[in-house]
Tab-separated table of C-alpha atoms and ligand atoms in Angstrom:
chain	number	residue	atom	x	y	z
A	1	UNK	CA	-64.439	-54.362	3.145
A	2	UNK	CA	-65.221	-52.514	6.393
A	3	UNK	CA	-68.883	-52.200	7.270
A	4	UNK	CA	-70.365	-48.714	7.096
A	5	UNK	CA	-72.653	-46.823	9.474
A	6	UNK	CA	-74.669	-43.643	9.102
A	7	UNK	CA	-76.221	-41.606	11.931
A	8	UNK	CA	-78.936	-39.027	11.286
A	9	UNK	CA	-79.116	-36.638	14.232
A	10	UNK	CA	-81.980	-34.382	15.289
A	11	UNK	CA	-82.126	-31.977	18.236
A	12	UNK	CA	-79.773	-30.291	20.652
A	13	UNK	CA	-76.054	-30.446	21.414
A	14	UNK	CA	-76.670	-33.332	23.834
A	15	UNK	CA	-77.875	-35.422	20.884
A	16	UNK	CA	-74.971	-34.268	18.708
A	17	UNK	CA	-72.566	-35.281	21.452
A	18	UNK	CA	-74.317	-38.670	21.835
A	19	UNK	CA	-73.976	-39.242	18.075
A	20	UNK	CA	-70.268	-38.378	18.285
A	21	UNK	CA	-69.796	-40.892	21.126
A	22	UNK	CA	-71.630	-43.619	19.183
A	23	UNK	CA	-69.504	-42.901	16.112
A	24	UNK	CA	-66.326	-43.276	18.155
A	25	UNK	CA	-67.527	-46.544	19.704
A	26	UNK	CA	-68.439	-48.000	16.308
A	27	UNK	CA	-65.158	-46.860	14.745
A	28	UNK	CA	-63.301	-48.574	17.585
A	29	UNK	CA	-65.075	-51.758	16.449
A	30	UNK	CA	-63.800	-51.312	12.880
A	31	UNK	CA	-66.898	-49.736	11.314
A	32	UNK	CA	-66.514	-46.660	9.116
A	33	UNK	CA	-68.804	-43.698	8.587
A	34	UNK	CA	-70.708	-43.471	5.310
A	35	UNK	CA	-71.811	-40.155	3.864
A	36	UNK	CA	-75.184	-41.438	2.698
A	37	UNK	CA	-77.867	-43.649	4.228
A	38	UNK	CA	-78.005	-45.702	1.008
A	39	UNK	CA	-74.439	-47.031	1.380
A	40	UNK	CA	-74.701	-47.883	5.086
A	41	UNK	CA	-74.927	-51.336	6.712
A	42	UNK	CA	-76.101	-49.743	9.978
A	43	UNK	CA	-78.454	-46.733	10.018
A	44	UNK	CA	-79.210	-45.015	13.320
A	45	UNK	CA	-81.680	-42.153	13.777
A	46	UNK	CA	-80.917	-40.077	16.881
A	47	UNK	CA	-84.179	-38.375	17.765
A	48	UNK	CA	-85.475	-35.322	19.654
A	49	UNK	CA	-88.816	-35.274	21.484
A	50	UNK	CA	-88.784	-31.689	22.756
A	51	UNK	CA	-91.195	-30.408	20.085
A	52	UNK	CA	-93.828	-32.243	18.036
A	53	UNK	CA	-92.230	-31.152	14.739
A	54	UNK	CA	-88.805	-32.612	15.582
A	55	UNK	CA	-90.465	-35.887	16.572
A	56	UNK	CA	-92.510	-36.023	13.348
A	57	UNK	CA	-89.391	-35.439	11.249
A	58	UNK	CA	-87.569	-38.290	12.978
A	59	UNK	CA	-90.540	-40.659	12.566
A	60	UNK	CA	-90.739	-39.829	8.890
A	61	UNK	CA	-87.047	-40.781	8.453
A	62	UNK	CA	-87.769	-44.074	10.256
A	63	UNK	CA	-90.586	-44.763	7.772
A	64	UNK	CA	-88.219	-44.141	4.853
A	65	UNK	CA	-85.884	-46.891	6.087
A	66	UNK	CA	-88.452	-49.627	5.230
A	67	UNK	CA	-87.744	-49.793	1.439
A	68	UNK	CA	-84.014	-49.655	2.187
A	69	UNK	CA	-84.303	-52.676	4.429
A	70	UNK	CA	-86.236	-54.523	1.712
A	71	UNK	CA	-83.377	-53.943	-0.709
A	72	UNK	CA	-80.684	-54.815	1.844
A	73	UNK	CA	-81.877	-57.611	4.122
A	74	UNK	CA	-78.849	-57.391	6.454
A	75	UNK	CA	-79.235	-53.687	7.112
A	76	UNK	CA	-79.427	-52.888	10.830
A	77	UNK	CA	-81.880	-50.045	11.455
A	78	UNK	CA	-82.068	-48.417	14.880
A	79	UNK	CA	-83.723	-45.513	16.620
A	80	UNK	CA	-81.961	-43.873	19.548
A	81	UNK	CA	-82.449	-40.841	21.784
A	82	UNK	CA	-85.493	-39.144	23.251
A	83	UNK	CA	-88.254	-40.445	20.922
A	84	UNK	CA	-86.900	-43.977	21.400
A	85	UNK	CA	-87.211	-43.528	25.163
A	86	UNK	CA	-90.627	-41.852	24.944
A	87	UNK	CA	-92.333	-44.336	22.595
A	88	UNK	CA	-90.326	-47.405	23.579
A	89	UNK	CA	-91.302	-50.773	22.187
A	90	UNK	CA	-94.380	-49.307	20.444
A	91	UNK	CA	-91.901	-48.277	17.764
A	92	UNK	CA	-91.065	-51.938	17.117
A	93	UNK	CA	-94.750	-52.597	16.381
A	94	UNK	CA	-95.195	-49.484	14.264
A	95	UNK	CA	-91.973	-49.974	12.263
A	96	UNK	CA	-91.447	-53.734	11.729
A	97	UNK	CA	-88.165	-53.046	9.930
A	98	UNK	CA	-86.511	-51.600	13.079
A	99	UNK	CA	-83.910	-53.771	14.847
A	100	UNK	CA	-82.902	-51.546	17.738
A	101	UNK	CA	-84.550	-49.093	20.171
A	102	UNK	CA	-82.076	-47.359	22.455
A	103	UNK	CA	-82.796	-44.714	25.113
A	104	UNK	CA	-80.246	-41.906	25.689
A	105	UNK	CA	-78.867	-43.551	28.841
A	106	UNK	CA	-78.045	-46.781	26.993
A	107	UNK	CA	-76.030	-45.625	24.012
A	108	UNK	CA	-72.655	-46.568	25.484
A	109	UNK	CA	-73.379	-50.245	24.929
A	110	UNK	CA	-74.235	-49.834	21.243
A	111	UNK	CA	-71.339	-52.068	20.124
A	112	UNK	CA	-72.659	-54.995	22.178
A	113	UNK	CA	-76.220	-54.530	20.901
A	114	UNK	CA	-75.086	-54.410	17.274
A	115	UNK	CA	-72.996	-57.580	17.787
A	116	UNK	CA	-76.016	-59.324	19.348
A	117	UNK	CA	-78.343	-58.332	16.487
A	118	UNK	CA	-75.827	-59.586	13.930
A	119	UNK	CA	-75.335	-62.886	15.727
A	120	UNK	CA	-78.905	-63.755	16.628
A	121	UNK	CA	-80.917	-61.493	14.264
A	122	UNK	CA	-83.115	-60.540	17.217
A	123	UNK	CA	-84.751	-57.173	17.824
A	124	UNK	CA	-83.451	-55.297	20.876
A	125	UNK	CA	-84.783	-52.499	23.043
A	126	UNK	CA	-82.813	-50.998	25.913
A	127	UNK	CA	-84.573	-48.232	27.794
A	128	UNK	CA	-83.150	-48.292	31.316
A	129	UNK	CA	-83.161	-44.728	32.679
A	130	UNK	CA	-80.777	-45.446	35.532
A	131	UNK	CA	-77.754	-46.044	33.278
A	132	UNK	CA	-74.658	-43.939	34.018
A	133	UNK	CA	-71.827	-42.841	31.773
A	134	UNK	CA	-68.780	-44.295	33.461
A	135	UNK	CA	-66.180	-43.987	30.713
A	136	UNK	CA	-65.495	-42.188	27.462
A	137	UNK	CA	-64.832	-43.972	24.161
A	138	UNK	CA	-61.150	-44.584	23.379
A	139	UNK	CA	-59.647	-41.972	21.074
A	140	UNK	CA	-59.433	-43.228	17.496
A	141	UNK	CA	-58.846	-40.092	15.487
A	142	UNK	CA	-62.543	-39.267	15.235
A	143	UNK	CA	-61.902	-35.664	16.335
A	144	UNK	CA	-58.910	-35.210	14.003
A	145	UNK	CA	-58.909	-31.755	12.461
A	146	UNK	CA	-61.350	-30.356	15.003
A	147	UNK	CA	-60.360	-27.655	17.469
A	148	UNK	CA	-63.605	-27.445	19.454
A	149	UNK	CA	-65.755	-30.154	21.014
A	150	UNK	CA	-68.480	-30.851	23.559
A	151	UNK	CA	-67.871	-32.622	26.864
A	152	UNK	CA	-70.961	-33.948	28.636
A	153	UNK	CA	-70.692	-33.386	32.377
A	154	UNK	CA	-74.159	-34.476	33.426
A	155	UNK	CA	-77.261	-36.219	32.177
A	156	UNK	CA	-80.972	-35.805	32.903
A	157	UNK	CA	-82.902	-33.106	34.742
A	158	UNK	CA	-84.841	-32.779	37.997
A	159	UNK	CA	-86.559	-29.481	37.301
A	160	UNK	CA	-89.789	-30.667	35.700
A	161	UNK	CA	-90.668	-27.426	33.948
A	162	UNK	CA	-94.335	-27.947	33.193
A	163	UNK	CA	-93.913	-27.982	29.392
A	164	UNK	CA	-90.789	-30.146	29.164
A	165	UNK	CA	-90.440	-33.815	28.368
A	166	UNK	CA	-86.694	-34.040	29.097
A	167	UNK	CA	-86.915	-35.368	32.695
A	168	UNK	CA	-89.103	-38.210	31.359
A	169	UNK	CA	-86.851	-39.197	28.475
A	170	UNK	CA	-83.370	-38.453	29.834
A	171	UNK	CA	-84.117	-39.394	33.417
A	172	UNK	CA	-83.172	-37.812	36.736
A	173	UNK	CA	-80.121	-35.660	37.083
A	174	UNK	CA	-76.774	-37.411	37.445
A	175	UNK	CA	-73.257	-35.929	37.254
A	176	UNK	CA	-70.091	-37.502	35.895
A	177	UNK	CA	-67.053	-37.873	38.124
A	178	UNK	CA	-64.920	-34.702	38.159
A	179	UNK	CA	-61.670	-36.661	37.920
A	180	UNK	CA	-62.909	-38.487	34.801
A	181	UNK	CA	-63.913	-35.163	33.251
A	182	UNK	CA	-60.536	-33.593	33.997
A	183	UNK	CA	-58.719	-36.640	32.561
A	184	UNK	CA	-60.944	-36.525	29.481
A	185	UNK	CA	-60.368	-32.784	29.002
A	186	UNK	CA	-56.590	-33.354	29.217
A	187	UNK	CA	-56.852	-36.140	26.658
A	188	UNK	CA	-58.898	-33.931	24.310
A	189	UNK	CA	-56.321	-31.143	24.559
A	190	UNK	CA	-53.555	-33.625	23.731
A	191	UNK	CA	-55.511	-34.524	20.560
A	192	UNK	CA	-55.536	-30.882	19.426
A	193	UNK	CA	-58.758	-29.575	20.985
A	194	UNK	CA	-58.453	-25.899	21.987
A	195	UNK	CA	-61.990	-25.143	23.140
A	196	UNK	CA	-64.311	-27.341	25.208
A	197	UNK	CA	-68.014	-26.670	25.733
A	198	UNK	CA	-69.298	-28.377	28.873
A	199	UNK	CA	-72.819	-29.583	28.237
A	200	UNK	CA	-75.750	-30.863	30.251
A	201	UNK	CA	-79.421	-29.983	30.713
A	202	UNK	CA	-78.594	-27.837	33.717
A	203	UNK	CA	-74.819	-27.602	34.115
A	204	UNK	CA	-74.817	-25.180	37.014
A	205	UNK	CA	-76.425	-27.766	39.270
A	206	UNK	CA	-73.515	-30.150	38.563
A	207	UNK	CA	-73.016	-32.467	41.584
A	208	UNK	CA	-75.780	-30.712	43.578
A	209	UNK	CA	-78.245	-33.620	43.569
A	210	UNK	CA	-75.718	-36.114	44.946
A	211	UNK	CA	-74.213	-33.535	47.335
A	212	UNK	CA	-70.726	-34.217	45.976
A	213	UNK	CA	-67.780	-31.979	45.334
A	214	UNK	CA	-66.569	-30.230	43.341
A	215	UNK	CA	-69.542	-28.053	42.469
A	216	UNK	CA	-69.707	-26.481	39.020
A	217	UNK	CA	-67.623	-23.344	39.806
A	218	UNK	CA	-64.893	-25.515	41.329
A	219	UNK	CA	-64.919	-27.832	38.293
A	220	UNK	CA	-64.475	-24.790	36.038
A	221	UNK	CA	-61.477	-23.695	38.104
A	222	UNK	CA	-59.886	-27.129	37.781
A	223	UNK	CA	-60.399	-27.161	34.015
A	224	UNK	CA	-59.084	-23.599	33.709
A	225	UNK	CA	-55.668	-24.787	34.872
A	226	UNK	CA	-55.258	-27.343	32.053
A	227	UNK	CA	-52.253	-26.354	29.996
A	228	UNK	CA	-53.083	-25.874	26.299
A	229	UNK	CA	-56.825	-25.456	26.830
A	230	UNK	CA	-57.576	-21.996	25.447
A	231	UNK	CA	-61.307	-21.671	25.937
A	232	UNK	CA	-64.120	-23.097	28.041
A	233	UNK	CA	-67.834	-22.558	27.403
A	234	UNK	CA	-70.855	-24.157	29.036
A	235	UNK	CA	-74.492	-24.685	28.236
A	236	UNK	CA	-77.269	-24.795	29.440
A	237	UNK	CA	-77.661	-22.959	32.735
A	238	UNK	CA	-80.862	-22.608	34.715
A	239	UNK	CA	-81.359	-19.054	36.081
A	240	UNK	CA	-82.457	-20.371	39.475
A	241	UNK	CA	-79.091	-22.124	39.938
A	242	UNK	CA	-76.834	-19.298	38.753
A	243	UNK	CA	-74.809	-18.468	41.866
A	244	UNK	CA	-72.767	-15.336	42.600
A	245	UNK	CA	-69.709	-17.588	42.770
A	246	UNK	CA	-70.300	-18.726	39.180
A	247	UNK	CA	-71.050	-15.184	37.980
A	248	UNK	CA	-67.781	-14.032	39.598
A	249	UNK	CA	-65.769	-16.542	37.550
A	250	UNK	CA	-66.555	-14.602	34.351
A	251	UNK	CA	-64.281	-11.897	35.724
A	252	UNK	CA	-61.675	-14.319	37.049
A	253	UNK	CA	-60.948	-17.304	34.810
A	254	UNK	CA	-58.866	-16.567	31.726
A	255	UNK	CA	-60.278	-19.503	29.747
A	256	UNK	CA	-63.962	-18.882	30.495
A	257	UNK	CA	-65.512	-17.216	27.449
A	258	UNK	CA	-67.693	-14.162	28.098
A	259	UNK	CA	-70.913	-15.729	26.817
A	260	UNK	CA	-73.816	-17.248	28.699
A	261	UNK	CA	-76.914	-18.949	27.352
A	262	UNK	CA	-79.507	-18.326	30.062
A	263	UNK	CA	-82.980	-19.504	29.046
A	264	UNK	CA	-85.703	-17.172	30.359
A	265	UNK	CA	-88.685	-18.734	28.491
A	266	UNK	CA	-91.114	-15.846	29.286
A	267	UNK	CA	-91.041	-12.247	30.451
A	268	UNK	CA	-94.272	-12.619	32.449
A	269	UNK	CA	-94.282	-13.653	36.109
A	270	UNK	CA	-97.688	-15.323	35.695
A	271	UNK	CA	-96.423	-17.513	32.833
A	272	UNK	CA	-93.113	-18.258	34.587
A	273	UNK	CA	-95.233	-19.519	37.501
A	274	UNK	CA	-97.333	-21.770	35.216
A	275	UNK	CA	-94.100	-23.024	33.676
A	276	UNK	CA	-92.683	-23.924	37.116
A	277	UNK	CA	-89.452	-22.093	36.327
A	278	UNK	CA	-88.647	-21.075	39.919
A	279	UNK	CA	-87.727	-17.398	39.310
A	280	UNK	CA	-89.432	-14.120	38.459
A	281	UNK	CA	-88.768	-11.555	35.762
A	282	UNK	CA	-87.060	-9.318	38.339
A	283	UNK	CA	-84.757	-12.083	39.604
A	284	UNK	CA	-83.786	-12.822	36.026
A	285	UNK	CA	-83.074	-9.149	35.317
A	286	UNK	CA	-80.967	-8.887	38.444
A	287	UNK	CA	-78.849	-11.859	37.242
A	288	UNK	CA	-78.251	-10.042	33.954
A	289	UNK	CA	-77.234	-6.924	35.851
A	290	UNK	CA	-74.764	-8.859	38.007
A	291	UNK	CA	-73.289	-10.660	34.978
A	292	UNK	CA	-72.759	-7.356	33.170
A	293	UNK	CA	-71.239	-5.789	36.250
A	294	UNK	CA	-68.611	-8.531	36.447
A	295	UNK	CA	-68.057	-8.717	32.678
A	296	UNK	CA	-69.533	-5.704	30.807
A	297	UNK	CA	-68.869	-7.239	27.367
A	298	UNK	CA	-70.545	-10.581	28.149
A	299	UNK	CA	-72.730	-11.905	25.310
A	300	UNK	CA	-76.108	-13.152	26.527
A	301	UNK	CA	-78.453	-15.439	24.615
A	302	UNK	CA	-81.718	-17.020	25.699
A	303	UNK	CA	-84.667	-19.282	24.849
A	304	UNK	CA	-88.243	-17.958	24.718
A	305	UNK	CA	-91.566	-19.720	24.261
A	306	UNK	CA	-94.647	-17.915	22.917
A	307	UNK	CA	-98.250	-19.075	23.177
A	308	UNK	CA	-97.868	-21.038	26.412
A	309	UNK	CA	-101.343	-21.972	27.794
A	310	UNK	CA	-102.871	-18.938	29.527
A	311	UNK	CA	-100.485	-16.437	27.865
A	312	UNK	CA	-102.563	-13.242	27.511
A	313	UNK	CA	-101.591	-10.387	25.194
A	314	UNK	CA	-100.140	-8.535	28.199
A	315	UNK	CA	-97.974	-11.559	29.087
A	316	UNK	CA	-96.658	-11.647	25.529
A	317	UNK	CA	-95.988	-7.894	25.694
A	318	UNK	CA	-93.951	-8.610	28.872
A	319	UNK	CA	-91.774	-10.969	26.819
A	320	UNK	CA	-91.368	-8.316	24.124
A	321	UNK	CA	-90.432	-5.790	26.806
A	322	UNK	CA	-87.916	-8.215	28.268
A	323	UNK	CA	-85.963	-8.548	25.018
A	324	UNK	CA	-86.033	-4.749	24.804
A	325	UNK	CA	-84.736	-4.383	28.378
A	326	UNK	CA	-81.999	-7.031	28.150
A	327	UNK	CA	-80.945	-6.593	24.512
A	328	UNK	CA	-79.925	-10.222	24.100
A	329	UNK	CA	-77.234	-10.978	21.537
A	330	UNK	CA	-79.601	-13.586	20.153
A	331	UNK	CA	-82.657	-15.613	21.119
A	332	UNK	CA	-83.943	-19.063	20.216
A	333	UNK	CA	-87.714	-18.687	20.151
A	334	UNK	CA	-90.414	-21.264	19.656
A	335	UNK	CA	-94.185	-21.694	19.633
A	336	UNK	CA	-95.341	-23.715	22.643
A	337	UNK	CA	-95.532	-27.368	21.615
A	338	UNK	CA	-97.746	-29.680	23.670
A	339	UNK	CA	-95.967	-32.823	24.892
A	340	UNK	CA	-98.026	-35.647	26.261
A	341	UNK	CA	-97.162	-36.610	29.847
A	342	UNK	CA	-96.185	-33.076	30.868
A	343	UNK	CA	-98.206	-30.969	33.315
A	344	UNK	CA	-98.830	-28.126	30.857
A	345	UNK	CA	-101.101	-30.433	28.824
A	346	UNK	CA	-103.735	-29.976	31.533
A	347	UNK	CA	-103.495	-26.183	31.767
A	348	UNK	CA	-106.452	-24.112	30.540
A	349	UNK	CA	-106.215	-21.245	28.034
A	350	UNK	CA	-104.709	-22.970	25.001
A	351	UNK	CA	-103.605	-20.523	22.290
A	352	UNK	CA	-104.457	-21.151	18.604
A	353	UNK	CA	-101.666	-21.688	16.101
A	354	UNK	CA	-102.355	-18.493	14.112
A	355	UNK	CA	-101.999	-16.390	17.242
A	356	UNK	CA	-98.854	-18.271	18.296
A	357	UNK	CA	-97.415	-17.631	14.833
A	358	UNK	CA	-98.224	-13.894	15.084
A	359	UNK	CA	-96.477	-13.618	18.435
A	360	UNK	CA	-93.464	-15.560	17.246
A	361	UNK	CA	-93.141	-13.357	14.161
A	362	UNK	CA	-93.281	-10.129	16.207
A	363	UNK	CA	-90.732	-11.403	18.717
A	364	UNK	CA	-88.328	-12.636	16.051
A	365	UNK	CA	-88.628	-9.474	13.969
A	366	UNK	CA	-87.688	-7.282	16.905
A	367	UNK	CA	-84.850	-9.582	17.966
A	368	UNK	CA	-83.425	-9.558	14.425
A	369	UNK	CA	-83.088	-5.764	14.667
A	370	UNK	CA	-81.466	-6.014	18.114
A	371	UNK	CA	-79.019	-8.714	16.948
A	372	UNK	CA	-78.052	-6.737	13.846
A	373	UNK	CA	-77.536	-3.604	15.970
A	374	UNK	CA	-75.286	-5.569	18.354
A	375	UNK	CA	-73.273	-7.032	15.473
A	376	UNK	CA	-72.965	-3.576	13.839
A	377	UNK	CA	-71.678	-2.150	17.117
A	378	UNK	CA	-68.661	-4.508	16.898
A	379	UNK	CA	-67.471	-2.879	13.659
A	380	UNK	CA	-64.050	-1.309	14.207
A	381	UNK	CA	-63.332	-3.384	17.334
A	382	UNK	CA	-60.536	-5.930	17.640
A	383	UNK	CA	-61.791	-9.417	18.576
A	384	UNK	CA	-59.826	-12.508	19.463
A	385	UNK	CA	-60.996	-15.356	17.239
A	386	UNK	CA	-60.311	-19.083	17.446
A	387	UNK	CA	-60.074	-20.351	13.863
A	388	UNK	CA	-62.260	-23.449	13.439
A	389	UNK	CA	-61.859	-24.245	9.731
A	390	UNK	CA	-62.850	-23.233	6.206
A	391	UNK	CA	-65.705	-20.743	5.764
A	392	UNK	CA	-68.793	-21.517	3.648
A	393	UNK	CA	-67.516	-19.526	0.662
A	394	UNK	CA	-64.292	-21.559	0.223
A	395	UNK	CA	-61.637	-19.729	-1.782
A	396	UNK	CA	-59.327	-19.047	1.187
A	397	UNK	CA	-62.193	-17.995	3.436
A	398	UNK	CA	-61.759	-19.167	7.043
A	399	UNK	CA	-64.239	-19.120	9.885
A	400	UNK	CA	-63.940	-18.900	13.667
A	401	UNK	CA	-65.676	-17.554	16.734
A	402	UNK	CA	-65.141	-14.605	19.011
A	403	UNK	CA	-64.999	-15.223	22.743
A	404	UNK	CA	-68.621	-13.957	22.768
A	405	UNK	CA	-69.508	-16.850	20.406
A	406	UNK	CA	-70.086	-14.825	17.257
A	407	UNK	CA	-69.039	-16.393	13.947
A	408	UNK	CA	-66.400	-14.366	12.088
A	409	UNK	CA	-65.456	-15.007	8.464
A	410	UNK	CA	-62.194	-13.713	7.030
A	411	UNK	CA	-59.710	-14.439	4.290
A	412	UNK	CA	-56.251	-15.932	4.636
A	413	UNK	CA	-53.958	-17.582	2.071
A	414	UNK	CA	-52.836	-20.139	4.704
A	415	UNK	CA	-54.809	-22.614	6.806
A	416	UNK	CA	-54.765	-21.178	10.327
A	417	UNK	CA	-57.094	-23.719	11.936
A	418	UNK	CA	-56.592	-23.885	15.704
A	419	UNK	CA	-54.865	-20.478	15.883
A	420	UNK	CA	-56.063	-17.665	18.114
A	421	UNK	CA	-55.944	-14.496	16.036
A	422	UNK	CA	-56.748	-10.846	16.568
A	423	UNK	CA	-59.195	-9.668	13.943
A	424	UNK	CA	-60.451	-6.208	13.077
A	425	UNK	CA	-64.218	-6.426	12.543
A	426	UNK	CA	-65.011	-4.692	9.282
A	427	UNK	CA	-68.711	-5.578	9.013
A	428	UNK	CA	-71.419	-6.790	11.365
A	429	UNK	CA	-74.044	-8.833	9.459
A	430	UNK	CA	-77.261	-10.519	10.658
A	431	UNK	CA	-75.772	-13.931	11.505
A	432	UNK	CA	-72.030	-13.354	11.451
A	433	UNK	CA	-69.202	-10.842	11.308
A	434	UNK	CA	-66.653	-10.125	8.617
A	435	UNK	CA	-63.085	-9.523	9.786
A	436	UNK	CA	-59.494	-9.046	8.725
A	437	UNK	CA	-56.368	-10.335	10.462
A	438	UNK	CA	-54.476	-7.861	12.607
A	439	UNK	CA	-52.155	-10.258	14.453
A	440	UNK	CA	-51.829	-13.261	16.705
A	441	UNK	CA	-53.953	-13.532	19.840
A	442	UNK	CA	-51.845	-13.367	22.946
A	443	UNK	CA	-54.110	-14.391	25.772
A	444	UNK	CA	-56.329	-17.355	26.647
A	445	UNK	CA	-59.548	-15.496	25.803
A	446	UNK	CA	-60.307	-11.863	25.000
B	501	SF4	S1	-84.585	-27.195	33.136
B	501	SF4	FE1	-86.735	-27.354	32.520
B	501	SF4	S2	-86.646	-26.950	30.296
B	501	SF4	FE2	-84.563	-27.469	30.919
B	501	SF4	S3	-84.404	-29.690	30.576
B	501	SF4	FE3	-85.004	-29.394	32.734
B	501	SF4	S4	-87.237	-29.547	32.714
B	501	SF4	FE4	-86.581	-29.188	30.595
């Protein structure tokens, strides 16, 4: 009987990608995925430390593994990712049932660690922040049936935004070799992948720290020429590193989807200064203007924090005004969450939770109206959609995304997964669109 593993993943696309890589490595060793924690011989919790709530959730799952381990003495229980890096070996003391603590830079050796635990029944922690990704797991069918995937192009961050724990738990910025990325993208396309999202904490500073070539725009050009690759996306970009060359590519590369996630975090210059973001409201607005000049239909999404220390009512109103001025397609908004070890912990002017909640509610309410208006405005337009798989409703419902990254649901009697189709948008809803097939898509991206 093959041994089973289960990974519970919290957090961002970097963590999801890490969990995918671990799954591939373990499957290469003969392990199989189990749907539930209860059936697994290896349980791994991939954690996020960006906000207190995400960390608490992960710790609570770790606590729930104790009775499982009592029932199954040979169970291997591990914690990986950002909380593992942040709390380190303290976790071994707090959770005596844990066997493995693995920081994000050490996941590529998971097979060796598991083998060591099995052989010697010793507890292992590996938290070296200088580790590099030098190869990708061998293909073993893990991505079968998928048409989109992430490809990590860099790890870590050098920006040290005053509220952010990422540089401490994912280490300093390091970029993967361009040739390896191009080879990997080619391999993914050969396995049926049609759309690749390049991911990293700050993709547009790819190769900048080590002064290497190609830079990010050049890498995009190289990937654009891969035969069979229909779409490229990337996330996340830092506004201070968004060059005119990169903006220009939205009007040039046929595979580059017209969508950018460009986190602004606040609409107030004073707060942006406290956050150490390295740009002003006006510089941000001028980037939006340039993006829309090159590609008028570009979809723009962002991240916003409310209740940052020192945020006065007028600063919050500046954020509200910003979403009004830009009319983002969507925003991901959060209450400021204090993270120990970051500079913002020492800033004066902490905001109470009730006030943070009020601000968040107002911001989200207004954005909901803007998003719905944007989705409504697509009614009657023809959008090119990459079909990703069955929709939530089943019964011949399929689901895909527009080039602007909006989910479209539609009905078809046949499975059209992986096809690029032209769809007439018949309804714009709050979180998705409803469409009907008009014909086959005929270009790389619309
Ligand atoms: S750019 Fe700022 S917010 Fe983003 S990961 Fe780096 S430090 Fe954190």
